[in-house]
Every structure is written in structure tokens, then in C-alpha cells.
mmCIF file of N, CA, C and O in Angstrom:
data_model
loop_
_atom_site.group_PDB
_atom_site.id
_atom_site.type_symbol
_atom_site.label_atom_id
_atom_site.label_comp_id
_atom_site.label_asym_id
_atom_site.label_seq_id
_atom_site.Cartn_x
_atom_site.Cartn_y
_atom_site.Cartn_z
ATOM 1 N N UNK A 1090 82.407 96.500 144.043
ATOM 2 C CA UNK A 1090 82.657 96.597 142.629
ATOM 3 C C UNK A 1090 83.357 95.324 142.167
ATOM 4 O O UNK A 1090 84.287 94.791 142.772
ATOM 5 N N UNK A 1091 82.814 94.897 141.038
ATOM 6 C CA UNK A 1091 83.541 93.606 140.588
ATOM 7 C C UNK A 1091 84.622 93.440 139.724
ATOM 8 O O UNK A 1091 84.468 94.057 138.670
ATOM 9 N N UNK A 1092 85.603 92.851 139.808
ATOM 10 C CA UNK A 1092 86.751 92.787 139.096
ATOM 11 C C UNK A 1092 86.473 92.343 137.716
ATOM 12 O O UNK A 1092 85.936 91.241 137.605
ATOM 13 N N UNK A 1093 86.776 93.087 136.519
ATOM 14 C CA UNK A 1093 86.416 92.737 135.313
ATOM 15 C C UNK A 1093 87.675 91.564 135.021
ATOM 16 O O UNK A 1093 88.722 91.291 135.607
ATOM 17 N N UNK A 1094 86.860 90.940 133.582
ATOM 18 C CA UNK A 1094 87.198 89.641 133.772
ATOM 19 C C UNK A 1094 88.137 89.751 132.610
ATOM 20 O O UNK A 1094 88.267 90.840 132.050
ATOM 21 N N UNK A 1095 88.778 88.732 132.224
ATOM 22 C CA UNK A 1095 90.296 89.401 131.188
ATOM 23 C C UNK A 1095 89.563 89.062 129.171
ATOM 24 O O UNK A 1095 88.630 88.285 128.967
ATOM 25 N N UNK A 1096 89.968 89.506 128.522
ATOM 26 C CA UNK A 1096 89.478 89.320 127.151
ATOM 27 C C UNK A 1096 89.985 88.620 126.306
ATOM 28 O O UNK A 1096 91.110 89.036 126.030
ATOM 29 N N UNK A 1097 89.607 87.458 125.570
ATOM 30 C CA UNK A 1097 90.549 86.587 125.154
ATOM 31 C C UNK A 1097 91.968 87.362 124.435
ATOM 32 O O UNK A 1097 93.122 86.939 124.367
ATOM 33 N N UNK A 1098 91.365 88.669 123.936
ATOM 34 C CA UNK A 1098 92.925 89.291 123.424
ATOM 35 C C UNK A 1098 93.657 89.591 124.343
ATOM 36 O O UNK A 1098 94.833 89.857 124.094
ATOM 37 N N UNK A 1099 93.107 89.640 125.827
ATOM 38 C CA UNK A 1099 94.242 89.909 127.090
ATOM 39 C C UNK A 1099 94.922 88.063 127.309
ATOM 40 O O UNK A 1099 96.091 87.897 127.657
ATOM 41 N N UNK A 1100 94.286 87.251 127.128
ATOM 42 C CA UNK A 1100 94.814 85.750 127.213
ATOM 43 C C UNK A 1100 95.509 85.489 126.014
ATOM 44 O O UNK A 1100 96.493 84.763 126.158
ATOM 45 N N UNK A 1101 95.220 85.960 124.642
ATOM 46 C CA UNK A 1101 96.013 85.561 123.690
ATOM 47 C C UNK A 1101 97.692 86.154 123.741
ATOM 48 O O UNK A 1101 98.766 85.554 123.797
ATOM 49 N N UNK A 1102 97.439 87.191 123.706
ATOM 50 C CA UNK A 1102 98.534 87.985 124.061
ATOM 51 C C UNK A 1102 99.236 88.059 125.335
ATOM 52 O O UNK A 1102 100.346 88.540 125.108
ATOM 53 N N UNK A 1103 99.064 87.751 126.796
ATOM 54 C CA UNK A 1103 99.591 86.904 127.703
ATOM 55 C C UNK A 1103 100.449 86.062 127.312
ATOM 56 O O UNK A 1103 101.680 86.035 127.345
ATOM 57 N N UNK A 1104 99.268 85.026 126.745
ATOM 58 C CA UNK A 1104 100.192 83.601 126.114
ATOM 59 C C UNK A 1104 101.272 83.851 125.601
ATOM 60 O O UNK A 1104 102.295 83.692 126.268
ATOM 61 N N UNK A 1105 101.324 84.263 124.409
ATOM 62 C CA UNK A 1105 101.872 84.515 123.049
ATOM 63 C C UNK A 1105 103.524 85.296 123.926
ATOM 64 O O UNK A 1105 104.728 85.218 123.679
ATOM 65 N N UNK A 1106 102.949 85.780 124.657
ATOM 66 C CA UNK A 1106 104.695 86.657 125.296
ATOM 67 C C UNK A 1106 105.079 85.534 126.049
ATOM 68 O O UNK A 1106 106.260 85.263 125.832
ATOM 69 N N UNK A 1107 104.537 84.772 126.854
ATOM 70 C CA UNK A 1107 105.019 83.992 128.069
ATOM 71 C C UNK A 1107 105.802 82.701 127.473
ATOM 72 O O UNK A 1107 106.619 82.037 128.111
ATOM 73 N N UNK A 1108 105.371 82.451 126.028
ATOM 74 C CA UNK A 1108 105.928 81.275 125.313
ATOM 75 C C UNK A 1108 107.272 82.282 124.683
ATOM 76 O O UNK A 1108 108.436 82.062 125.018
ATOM 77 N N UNK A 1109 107.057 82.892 124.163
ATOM 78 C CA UNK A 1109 107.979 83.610 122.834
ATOM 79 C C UNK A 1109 109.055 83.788 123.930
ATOM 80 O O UNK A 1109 110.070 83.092 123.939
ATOM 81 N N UNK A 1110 108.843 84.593 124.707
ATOM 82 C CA UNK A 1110 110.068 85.680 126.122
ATOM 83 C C UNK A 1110 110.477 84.494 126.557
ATOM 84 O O UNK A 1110 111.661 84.635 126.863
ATOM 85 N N UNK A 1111 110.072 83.198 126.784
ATOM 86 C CA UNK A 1111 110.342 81.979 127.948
ATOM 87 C C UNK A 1111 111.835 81.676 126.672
ATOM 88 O O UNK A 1111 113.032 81.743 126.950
ATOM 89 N N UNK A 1112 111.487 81.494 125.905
ATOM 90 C CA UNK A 1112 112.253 80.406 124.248
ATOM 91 C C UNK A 1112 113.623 81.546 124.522
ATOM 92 O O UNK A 1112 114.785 81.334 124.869
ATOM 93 N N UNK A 1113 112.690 83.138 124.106
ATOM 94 C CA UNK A 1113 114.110 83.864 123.448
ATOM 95 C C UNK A 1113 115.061 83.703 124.887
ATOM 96 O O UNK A 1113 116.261 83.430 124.896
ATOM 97 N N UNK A 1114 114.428 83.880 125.767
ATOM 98 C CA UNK A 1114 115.289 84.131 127.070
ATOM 99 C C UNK A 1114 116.223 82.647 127.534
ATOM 100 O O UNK A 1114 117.264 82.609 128.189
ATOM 101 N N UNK A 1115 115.766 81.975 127.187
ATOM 102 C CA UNK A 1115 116.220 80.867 127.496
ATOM 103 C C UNK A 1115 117.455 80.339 126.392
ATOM 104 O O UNK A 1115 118.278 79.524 126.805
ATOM 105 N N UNK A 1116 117.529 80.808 125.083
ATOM 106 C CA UNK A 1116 118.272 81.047 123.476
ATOM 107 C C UNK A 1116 119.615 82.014 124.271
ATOM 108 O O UNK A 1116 120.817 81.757 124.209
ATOM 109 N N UNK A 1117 118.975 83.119 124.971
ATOM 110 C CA UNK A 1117 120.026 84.328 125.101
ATOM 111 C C UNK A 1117 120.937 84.088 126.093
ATOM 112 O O UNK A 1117 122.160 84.218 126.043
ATOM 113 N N UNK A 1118 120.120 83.662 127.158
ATOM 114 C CA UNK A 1118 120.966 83.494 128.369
ATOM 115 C C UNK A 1118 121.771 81.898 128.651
ATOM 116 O O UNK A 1118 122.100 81.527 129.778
ATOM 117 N N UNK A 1119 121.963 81.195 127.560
ATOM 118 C CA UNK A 1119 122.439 79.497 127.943
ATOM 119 C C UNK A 1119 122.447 79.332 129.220
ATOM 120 O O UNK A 1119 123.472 79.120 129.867
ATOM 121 N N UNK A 1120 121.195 79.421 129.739
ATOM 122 C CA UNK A 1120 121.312 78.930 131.155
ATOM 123 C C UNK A 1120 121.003 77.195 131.001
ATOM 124 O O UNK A 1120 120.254 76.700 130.159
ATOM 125 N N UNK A 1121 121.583 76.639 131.772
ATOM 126 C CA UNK A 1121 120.634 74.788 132.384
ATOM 127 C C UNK A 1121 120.738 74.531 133.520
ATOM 128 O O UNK A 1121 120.721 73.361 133.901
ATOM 129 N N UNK A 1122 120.885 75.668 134.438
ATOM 130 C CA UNK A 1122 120.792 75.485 135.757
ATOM 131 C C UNK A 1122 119.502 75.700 136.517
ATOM 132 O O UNK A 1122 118.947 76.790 136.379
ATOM 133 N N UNK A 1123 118.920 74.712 137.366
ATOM 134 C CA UNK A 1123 118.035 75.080 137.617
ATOM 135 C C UNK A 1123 116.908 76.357 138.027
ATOM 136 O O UNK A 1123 115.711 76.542 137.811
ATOM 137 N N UNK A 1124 118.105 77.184 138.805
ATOM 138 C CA UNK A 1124 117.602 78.312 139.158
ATOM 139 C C UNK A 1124 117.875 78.939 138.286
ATOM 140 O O UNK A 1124 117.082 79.835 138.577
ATOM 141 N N UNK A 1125 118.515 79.437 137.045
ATOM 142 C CA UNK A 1125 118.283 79.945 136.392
ATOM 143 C C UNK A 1125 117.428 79.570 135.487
ATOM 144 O O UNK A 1125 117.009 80.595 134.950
ATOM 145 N N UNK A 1126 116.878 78.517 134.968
ATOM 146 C CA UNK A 1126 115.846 77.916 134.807
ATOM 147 C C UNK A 1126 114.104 78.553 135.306
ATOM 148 O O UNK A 1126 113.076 78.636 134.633
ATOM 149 N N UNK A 1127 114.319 78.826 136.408
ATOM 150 C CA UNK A 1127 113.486 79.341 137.036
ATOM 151 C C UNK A 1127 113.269 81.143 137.229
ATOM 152 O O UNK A 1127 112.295 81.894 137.260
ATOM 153 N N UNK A 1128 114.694 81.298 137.328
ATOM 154 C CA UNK A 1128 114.445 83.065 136.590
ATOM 155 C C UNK A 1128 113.900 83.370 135.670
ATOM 156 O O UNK A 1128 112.868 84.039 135.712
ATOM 157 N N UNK A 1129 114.534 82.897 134.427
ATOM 158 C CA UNK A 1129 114.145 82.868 133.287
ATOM 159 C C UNK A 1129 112.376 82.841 133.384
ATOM 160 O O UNK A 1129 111.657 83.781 133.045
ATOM 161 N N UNK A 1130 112.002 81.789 133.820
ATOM 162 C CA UNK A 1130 110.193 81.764 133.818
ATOM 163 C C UNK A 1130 109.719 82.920 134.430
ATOM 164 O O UNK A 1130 109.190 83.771 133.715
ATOM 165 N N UNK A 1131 109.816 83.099 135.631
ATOM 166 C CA UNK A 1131 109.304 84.322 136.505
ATOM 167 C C UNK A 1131 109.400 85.255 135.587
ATOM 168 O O UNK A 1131 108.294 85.668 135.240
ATOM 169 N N UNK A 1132 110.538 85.887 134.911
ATOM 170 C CA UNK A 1132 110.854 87.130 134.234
ATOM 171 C C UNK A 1132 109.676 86.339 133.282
ATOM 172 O O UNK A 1132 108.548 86.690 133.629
ATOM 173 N N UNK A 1133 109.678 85.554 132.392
ATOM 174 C CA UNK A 1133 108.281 85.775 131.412
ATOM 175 C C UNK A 1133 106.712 85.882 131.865
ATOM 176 O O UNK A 1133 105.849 86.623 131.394
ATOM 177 N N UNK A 1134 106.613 85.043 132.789
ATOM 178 C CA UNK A 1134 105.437 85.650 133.500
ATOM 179 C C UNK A 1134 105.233 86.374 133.906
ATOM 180 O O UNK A 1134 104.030 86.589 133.758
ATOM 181 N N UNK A 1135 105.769 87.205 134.555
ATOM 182 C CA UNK A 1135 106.027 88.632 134.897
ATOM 183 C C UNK A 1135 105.432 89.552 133.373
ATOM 184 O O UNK A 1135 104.328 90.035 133.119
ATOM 185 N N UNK A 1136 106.603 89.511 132.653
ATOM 186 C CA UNK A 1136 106.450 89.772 130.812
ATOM 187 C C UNK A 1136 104.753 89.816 130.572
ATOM 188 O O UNK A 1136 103.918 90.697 130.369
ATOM 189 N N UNK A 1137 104.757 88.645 130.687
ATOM 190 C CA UNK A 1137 103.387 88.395 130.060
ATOM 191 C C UNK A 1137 102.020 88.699 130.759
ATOM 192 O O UNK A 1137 101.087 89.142 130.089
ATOM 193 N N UNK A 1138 101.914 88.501 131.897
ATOM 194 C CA UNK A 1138 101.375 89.291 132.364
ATOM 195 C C UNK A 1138 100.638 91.048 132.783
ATOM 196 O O UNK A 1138 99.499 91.440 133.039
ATOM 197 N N UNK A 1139 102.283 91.867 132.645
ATOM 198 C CA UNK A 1139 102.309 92.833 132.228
ATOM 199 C C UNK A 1139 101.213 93.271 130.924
ATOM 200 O O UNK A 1139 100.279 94.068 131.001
ATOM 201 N N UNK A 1140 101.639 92.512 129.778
ATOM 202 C CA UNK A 1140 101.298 92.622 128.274
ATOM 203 C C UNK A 1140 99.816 92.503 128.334
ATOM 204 O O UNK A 1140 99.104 93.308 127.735
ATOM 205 N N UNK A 1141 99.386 91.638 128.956
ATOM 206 C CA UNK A 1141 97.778 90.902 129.338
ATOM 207 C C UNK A 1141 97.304 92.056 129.458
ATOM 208 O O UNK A 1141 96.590 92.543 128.582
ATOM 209 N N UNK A 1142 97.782 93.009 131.125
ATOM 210 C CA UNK A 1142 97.218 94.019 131.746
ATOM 211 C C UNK A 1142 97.225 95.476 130.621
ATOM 212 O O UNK A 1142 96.345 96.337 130.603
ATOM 213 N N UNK A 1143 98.026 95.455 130.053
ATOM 214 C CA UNK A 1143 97.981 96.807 129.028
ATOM 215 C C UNK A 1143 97.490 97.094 127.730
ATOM 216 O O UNK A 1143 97.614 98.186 127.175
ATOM 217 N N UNK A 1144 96.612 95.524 126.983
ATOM 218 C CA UNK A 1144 96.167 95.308 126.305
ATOM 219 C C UNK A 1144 94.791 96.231 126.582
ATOM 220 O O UNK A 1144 94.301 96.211 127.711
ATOM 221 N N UNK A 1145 94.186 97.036 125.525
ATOM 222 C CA UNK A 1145 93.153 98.367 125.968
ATOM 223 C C UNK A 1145 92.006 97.085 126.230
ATOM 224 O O UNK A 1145 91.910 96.022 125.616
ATOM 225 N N UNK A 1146 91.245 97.570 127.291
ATOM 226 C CA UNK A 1146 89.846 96.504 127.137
ATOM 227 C C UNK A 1146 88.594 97.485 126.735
ATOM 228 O O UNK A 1146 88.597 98.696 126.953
ATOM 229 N N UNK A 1147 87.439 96.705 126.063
ATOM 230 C CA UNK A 1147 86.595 97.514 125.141
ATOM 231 C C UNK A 1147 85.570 98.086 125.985
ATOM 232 O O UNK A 1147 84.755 97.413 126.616
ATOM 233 N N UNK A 1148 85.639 99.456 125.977
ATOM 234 C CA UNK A 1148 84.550 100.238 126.575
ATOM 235 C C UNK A 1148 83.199 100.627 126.403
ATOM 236 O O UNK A 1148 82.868 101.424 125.526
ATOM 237 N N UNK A 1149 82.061 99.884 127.533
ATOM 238 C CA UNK A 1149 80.891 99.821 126.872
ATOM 239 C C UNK A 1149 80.147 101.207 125.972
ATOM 240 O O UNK A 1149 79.876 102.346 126.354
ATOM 241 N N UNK A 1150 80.062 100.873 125.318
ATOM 242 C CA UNK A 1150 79.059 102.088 124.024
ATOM 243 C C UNK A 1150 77.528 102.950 125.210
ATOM 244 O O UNK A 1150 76.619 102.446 125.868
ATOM 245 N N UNK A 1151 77.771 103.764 125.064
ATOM 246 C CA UNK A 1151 76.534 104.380 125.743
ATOM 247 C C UNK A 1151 75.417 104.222 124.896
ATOM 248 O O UNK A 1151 75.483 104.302 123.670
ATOM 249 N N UNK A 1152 74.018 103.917 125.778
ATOM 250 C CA UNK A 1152 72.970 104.212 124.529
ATOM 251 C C UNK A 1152 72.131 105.472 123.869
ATOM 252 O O UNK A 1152 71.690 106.579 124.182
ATOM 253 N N UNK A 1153 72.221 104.353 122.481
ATOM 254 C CA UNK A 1153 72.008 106.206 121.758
ATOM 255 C C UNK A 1153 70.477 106.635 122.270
ATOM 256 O O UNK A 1153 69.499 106.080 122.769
ATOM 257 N N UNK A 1154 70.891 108.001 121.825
ATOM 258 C CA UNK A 1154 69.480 108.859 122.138
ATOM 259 C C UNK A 1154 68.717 109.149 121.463
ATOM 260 O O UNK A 1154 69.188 109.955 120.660
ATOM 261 N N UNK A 1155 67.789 108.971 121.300
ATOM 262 C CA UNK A 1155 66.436 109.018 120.187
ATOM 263 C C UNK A 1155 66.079 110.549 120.318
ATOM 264 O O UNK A 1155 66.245 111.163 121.372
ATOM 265 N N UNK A 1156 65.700 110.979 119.450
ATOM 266 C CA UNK A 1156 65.670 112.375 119.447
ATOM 267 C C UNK A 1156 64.324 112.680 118.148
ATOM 268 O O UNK A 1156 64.486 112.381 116.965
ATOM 269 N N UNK A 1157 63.167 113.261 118.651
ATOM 270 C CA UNK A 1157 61.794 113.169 117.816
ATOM 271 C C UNK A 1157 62.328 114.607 116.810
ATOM 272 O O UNK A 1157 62.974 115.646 116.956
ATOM 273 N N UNK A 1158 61.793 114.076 116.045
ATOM 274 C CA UNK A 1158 62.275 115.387 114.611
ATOM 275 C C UNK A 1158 60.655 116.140 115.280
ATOM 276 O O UNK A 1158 59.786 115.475 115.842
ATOM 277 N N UNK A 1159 60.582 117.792 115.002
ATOM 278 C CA UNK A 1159 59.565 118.363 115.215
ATOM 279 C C UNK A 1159 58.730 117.647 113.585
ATOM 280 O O UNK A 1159 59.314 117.180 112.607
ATOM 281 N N UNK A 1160 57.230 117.802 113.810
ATOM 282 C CA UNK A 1160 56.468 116.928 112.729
ATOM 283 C C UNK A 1160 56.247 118.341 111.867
ATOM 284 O O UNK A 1160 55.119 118.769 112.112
ATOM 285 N N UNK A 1161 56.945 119.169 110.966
ATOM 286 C CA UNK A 1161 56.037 120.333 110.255
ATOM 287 C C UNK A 1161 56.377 119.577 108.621
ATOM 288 O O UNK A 1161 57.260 118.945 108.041
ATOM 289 N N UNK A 1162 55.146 120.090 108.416
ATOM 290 C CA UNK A 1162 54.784 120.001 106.883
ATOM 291 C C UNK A 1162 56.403 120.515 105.779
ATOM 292 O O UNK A 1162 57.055 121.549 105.930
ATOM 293 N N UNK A 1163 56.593 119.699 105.019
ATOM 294 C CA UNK A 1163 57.554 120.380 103.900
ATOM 295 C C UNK A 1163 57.318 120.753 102.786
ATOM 296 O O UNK A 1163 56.955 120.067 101.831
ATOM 297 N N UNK A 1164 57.541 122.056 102.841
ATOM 298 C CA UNK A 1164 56.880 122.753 101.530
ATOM 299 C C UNK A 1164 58.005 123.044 100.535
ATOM 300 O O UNK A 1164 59.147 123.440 100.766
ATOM 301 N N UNK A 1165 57.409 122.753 99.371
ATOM 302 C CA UNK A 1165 58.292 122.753 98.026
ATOM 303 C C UNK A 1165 58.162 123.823 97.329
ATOM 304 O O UNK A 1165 57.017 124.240 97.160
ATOM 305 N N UNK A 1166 59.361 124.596 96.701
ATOM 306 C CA UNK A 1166 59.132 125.669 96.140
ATOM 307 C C UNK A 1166 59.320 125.566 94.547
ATOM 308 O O UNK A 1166 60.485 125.390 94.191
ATOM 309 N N UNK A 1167 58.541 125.632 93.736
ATOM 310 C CA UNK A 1167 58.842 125.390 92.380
ATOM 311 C C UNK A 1167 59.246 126.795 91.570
ATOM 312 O O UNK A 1167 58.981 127.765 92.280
ATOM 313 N N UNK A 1168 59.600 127.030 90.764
ATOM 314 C CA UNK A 1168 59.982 128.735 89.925
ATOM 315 C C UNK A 1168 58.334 128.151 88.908
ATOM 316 O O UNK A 1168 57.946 127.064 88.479
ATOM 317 N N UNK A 1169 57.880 129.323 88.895
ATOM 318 C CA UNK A 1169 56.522 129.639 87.733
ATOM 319 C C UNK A 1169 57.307 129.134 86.885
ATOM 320 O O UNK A 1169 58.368 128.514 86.955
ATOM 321 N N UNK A 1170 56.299 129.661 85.651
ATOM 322 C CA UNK A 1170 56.779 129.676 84.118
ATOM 323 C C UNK A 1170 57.204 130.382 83.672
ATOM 324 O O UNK A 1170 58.120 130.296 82.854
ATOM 325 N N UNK A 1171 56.559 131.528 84.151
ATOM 326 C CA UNK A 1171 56.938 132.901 84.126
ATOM 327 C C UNK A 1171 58.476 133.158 83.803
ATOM 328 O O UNK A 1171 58.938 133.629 82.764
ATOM 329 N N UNK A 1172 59.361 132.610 85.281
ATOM 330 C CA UNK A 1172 60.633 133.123 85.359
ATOM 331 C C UNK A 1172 61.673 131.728 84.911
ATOM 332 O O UNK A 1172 62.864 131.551 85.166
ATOM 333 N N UNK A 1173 61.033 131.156 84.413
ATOM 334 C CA UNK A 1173 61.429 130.175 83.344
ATOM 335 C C UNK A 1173 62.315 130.322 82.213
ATOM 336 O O UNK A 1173 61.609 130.338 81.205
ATOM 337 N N UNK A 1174 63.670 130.450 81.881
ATOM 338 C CA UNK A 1174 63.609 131.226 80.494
ATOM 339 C C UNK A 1174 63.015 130.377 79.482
ATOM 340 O O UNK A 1174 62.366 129.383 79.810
ATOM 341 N N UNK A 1175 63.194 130.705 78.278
ATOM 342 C CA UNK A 1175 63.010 129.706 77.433
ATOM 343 C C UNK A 1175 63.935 128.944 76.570
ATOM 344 O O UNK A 1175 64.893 129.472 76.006
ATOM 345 N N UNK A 1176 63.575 127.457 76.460
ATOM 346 C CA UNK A 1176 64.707 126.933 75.455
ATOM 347 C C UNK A 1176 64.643 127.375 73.989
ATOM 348 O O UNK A 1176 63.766 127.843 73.262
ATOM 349 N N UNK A 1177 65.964 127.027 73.847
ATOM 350 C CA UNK A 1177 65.961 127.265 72.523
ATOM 351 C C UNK A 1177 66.276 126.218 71.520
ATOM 352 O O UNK A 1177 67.308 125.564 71.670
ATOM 353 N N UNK A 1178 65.456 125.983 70.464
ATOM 354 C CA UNK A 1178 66.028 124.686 69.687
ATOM 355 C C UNK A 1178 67.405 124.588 69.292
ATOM 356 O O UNK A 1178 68.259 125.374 68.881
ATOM 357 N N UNK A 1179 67.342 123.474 69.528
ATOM 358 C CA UNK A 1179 68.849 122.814 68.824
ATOM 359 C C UNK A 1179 69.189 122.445 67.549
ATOM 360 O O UNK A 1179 68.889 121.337 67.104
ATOM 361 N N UNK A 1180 69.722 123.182 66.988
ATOM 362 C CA UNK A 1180 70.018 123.660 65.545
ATOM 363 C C UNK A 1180 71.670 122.669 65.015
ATOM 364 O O UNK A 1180 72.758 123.100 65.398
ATOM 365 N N UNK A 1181 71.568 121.120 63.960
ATOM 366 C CA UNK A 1181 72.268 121.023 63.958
ATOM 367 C C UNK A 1181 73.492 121.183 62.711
ATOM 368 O O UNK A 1181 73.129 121.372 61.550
ATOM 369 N N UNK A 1182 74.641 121.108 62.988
ATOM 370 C CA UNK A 1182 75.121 122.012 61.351
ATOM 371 C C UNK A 1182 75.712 120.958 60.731
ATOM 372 O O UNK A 1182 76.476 120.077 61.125
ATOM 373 N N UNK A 1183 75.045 121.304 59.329
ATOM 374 C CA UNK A 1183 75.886 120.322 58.270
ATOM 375 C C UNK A 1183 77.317 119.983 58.462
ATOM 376 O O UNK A 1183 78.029 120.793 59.056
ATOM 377 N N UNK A 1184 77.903 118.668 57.940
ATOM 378 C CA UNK A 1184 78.910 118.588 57.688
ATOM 379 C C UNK A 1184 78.927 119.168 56.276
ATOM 380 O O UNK A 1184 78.155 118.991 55.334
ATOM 381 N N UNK A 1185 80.424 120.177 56.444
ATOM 382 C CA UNK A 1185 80.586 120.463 55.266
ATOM 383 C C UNK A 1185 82.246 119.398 54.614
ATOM 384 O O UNK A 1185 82.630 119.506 53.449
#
């Protein structure tokens, strides 16, 4: 089975944490030591990575099913004349 491959919204969003988490973390913690320097990264890649993996990926659509209508004739039912009532003129009234 082959490993599906990531979706640019799983790379955009990767990115987008691994820059943002790297800045804030680096803002929060005043580190300039090297190894902390280097925590700091791991924990965003880590971050971002995570984010990549939980991003939903799009699930292929099944194909639709064609389905034959039975072929019968459509028959229309009209009312006679018969049971028609009748109109009645329209009678209109002076202004008085």
C-alpha cells in the first residue's frame, strides 16, 4: 500500500505553524543560547508537523450510479367541460 502524498493545504499549514511557533517561541522564551536555540526549533517542527498530519485530506468521491428510469408512456389527465364550472363575466362598477 502506498503512502499518500501530503496536500498543499497539509504544506501550507505545516509552514505557516513552523514559521509563526519558531518567532512566538523564540519572543516568549528570550532564549540566545544555542541549545535553546535549538529547542525552540524542534518544538516547532514537531508543532508543525503535527498540524500538517491533522489537516482532513480529501476523500475520493465514489462513482455515481446511473440508474435507467423504467420507459412508460405519460398520460395526462385533463377535467372535460362538463365538470368545468363556468365563468362568470366581470361586471365593472361605476365610480360614483
Amino acid at each position: 500500500m502506498a503512502m499518500p502524498r501530503p496536500t498543499v493545504a497539509q504544506f501550507a499549514y505545516g509552514s505557516c505553524t513552523v514559521v509563526f511557533s519558531t518567532f512566538a517561541l523564540l519572543l516568549l522564551s528570550r532564549t540566545s543560547s544555542g541549545v535553546g536555540i535549538a529547542l525552540v526549533v524542534v518544538a516547532a517542527l514537531a508543532l508543525g508537523l503535527l498540524v500538517a498530519m491533522t489537516v482532513p485530506q480529501p476523500h475520493p468521491r465514489p462513482a455515481p450510479v446511473l440508474r435507467s428510469l423504467p420507459q412508460e408512456p405519460v398520460r395526462a389527465t385533463l377535467p372535460s367541460p362538463a365538470t368545468v364550472p363556468a365563468r362568470e363575466a366581470v361586471r365593472e362598477r361605476a365610480a360614483s
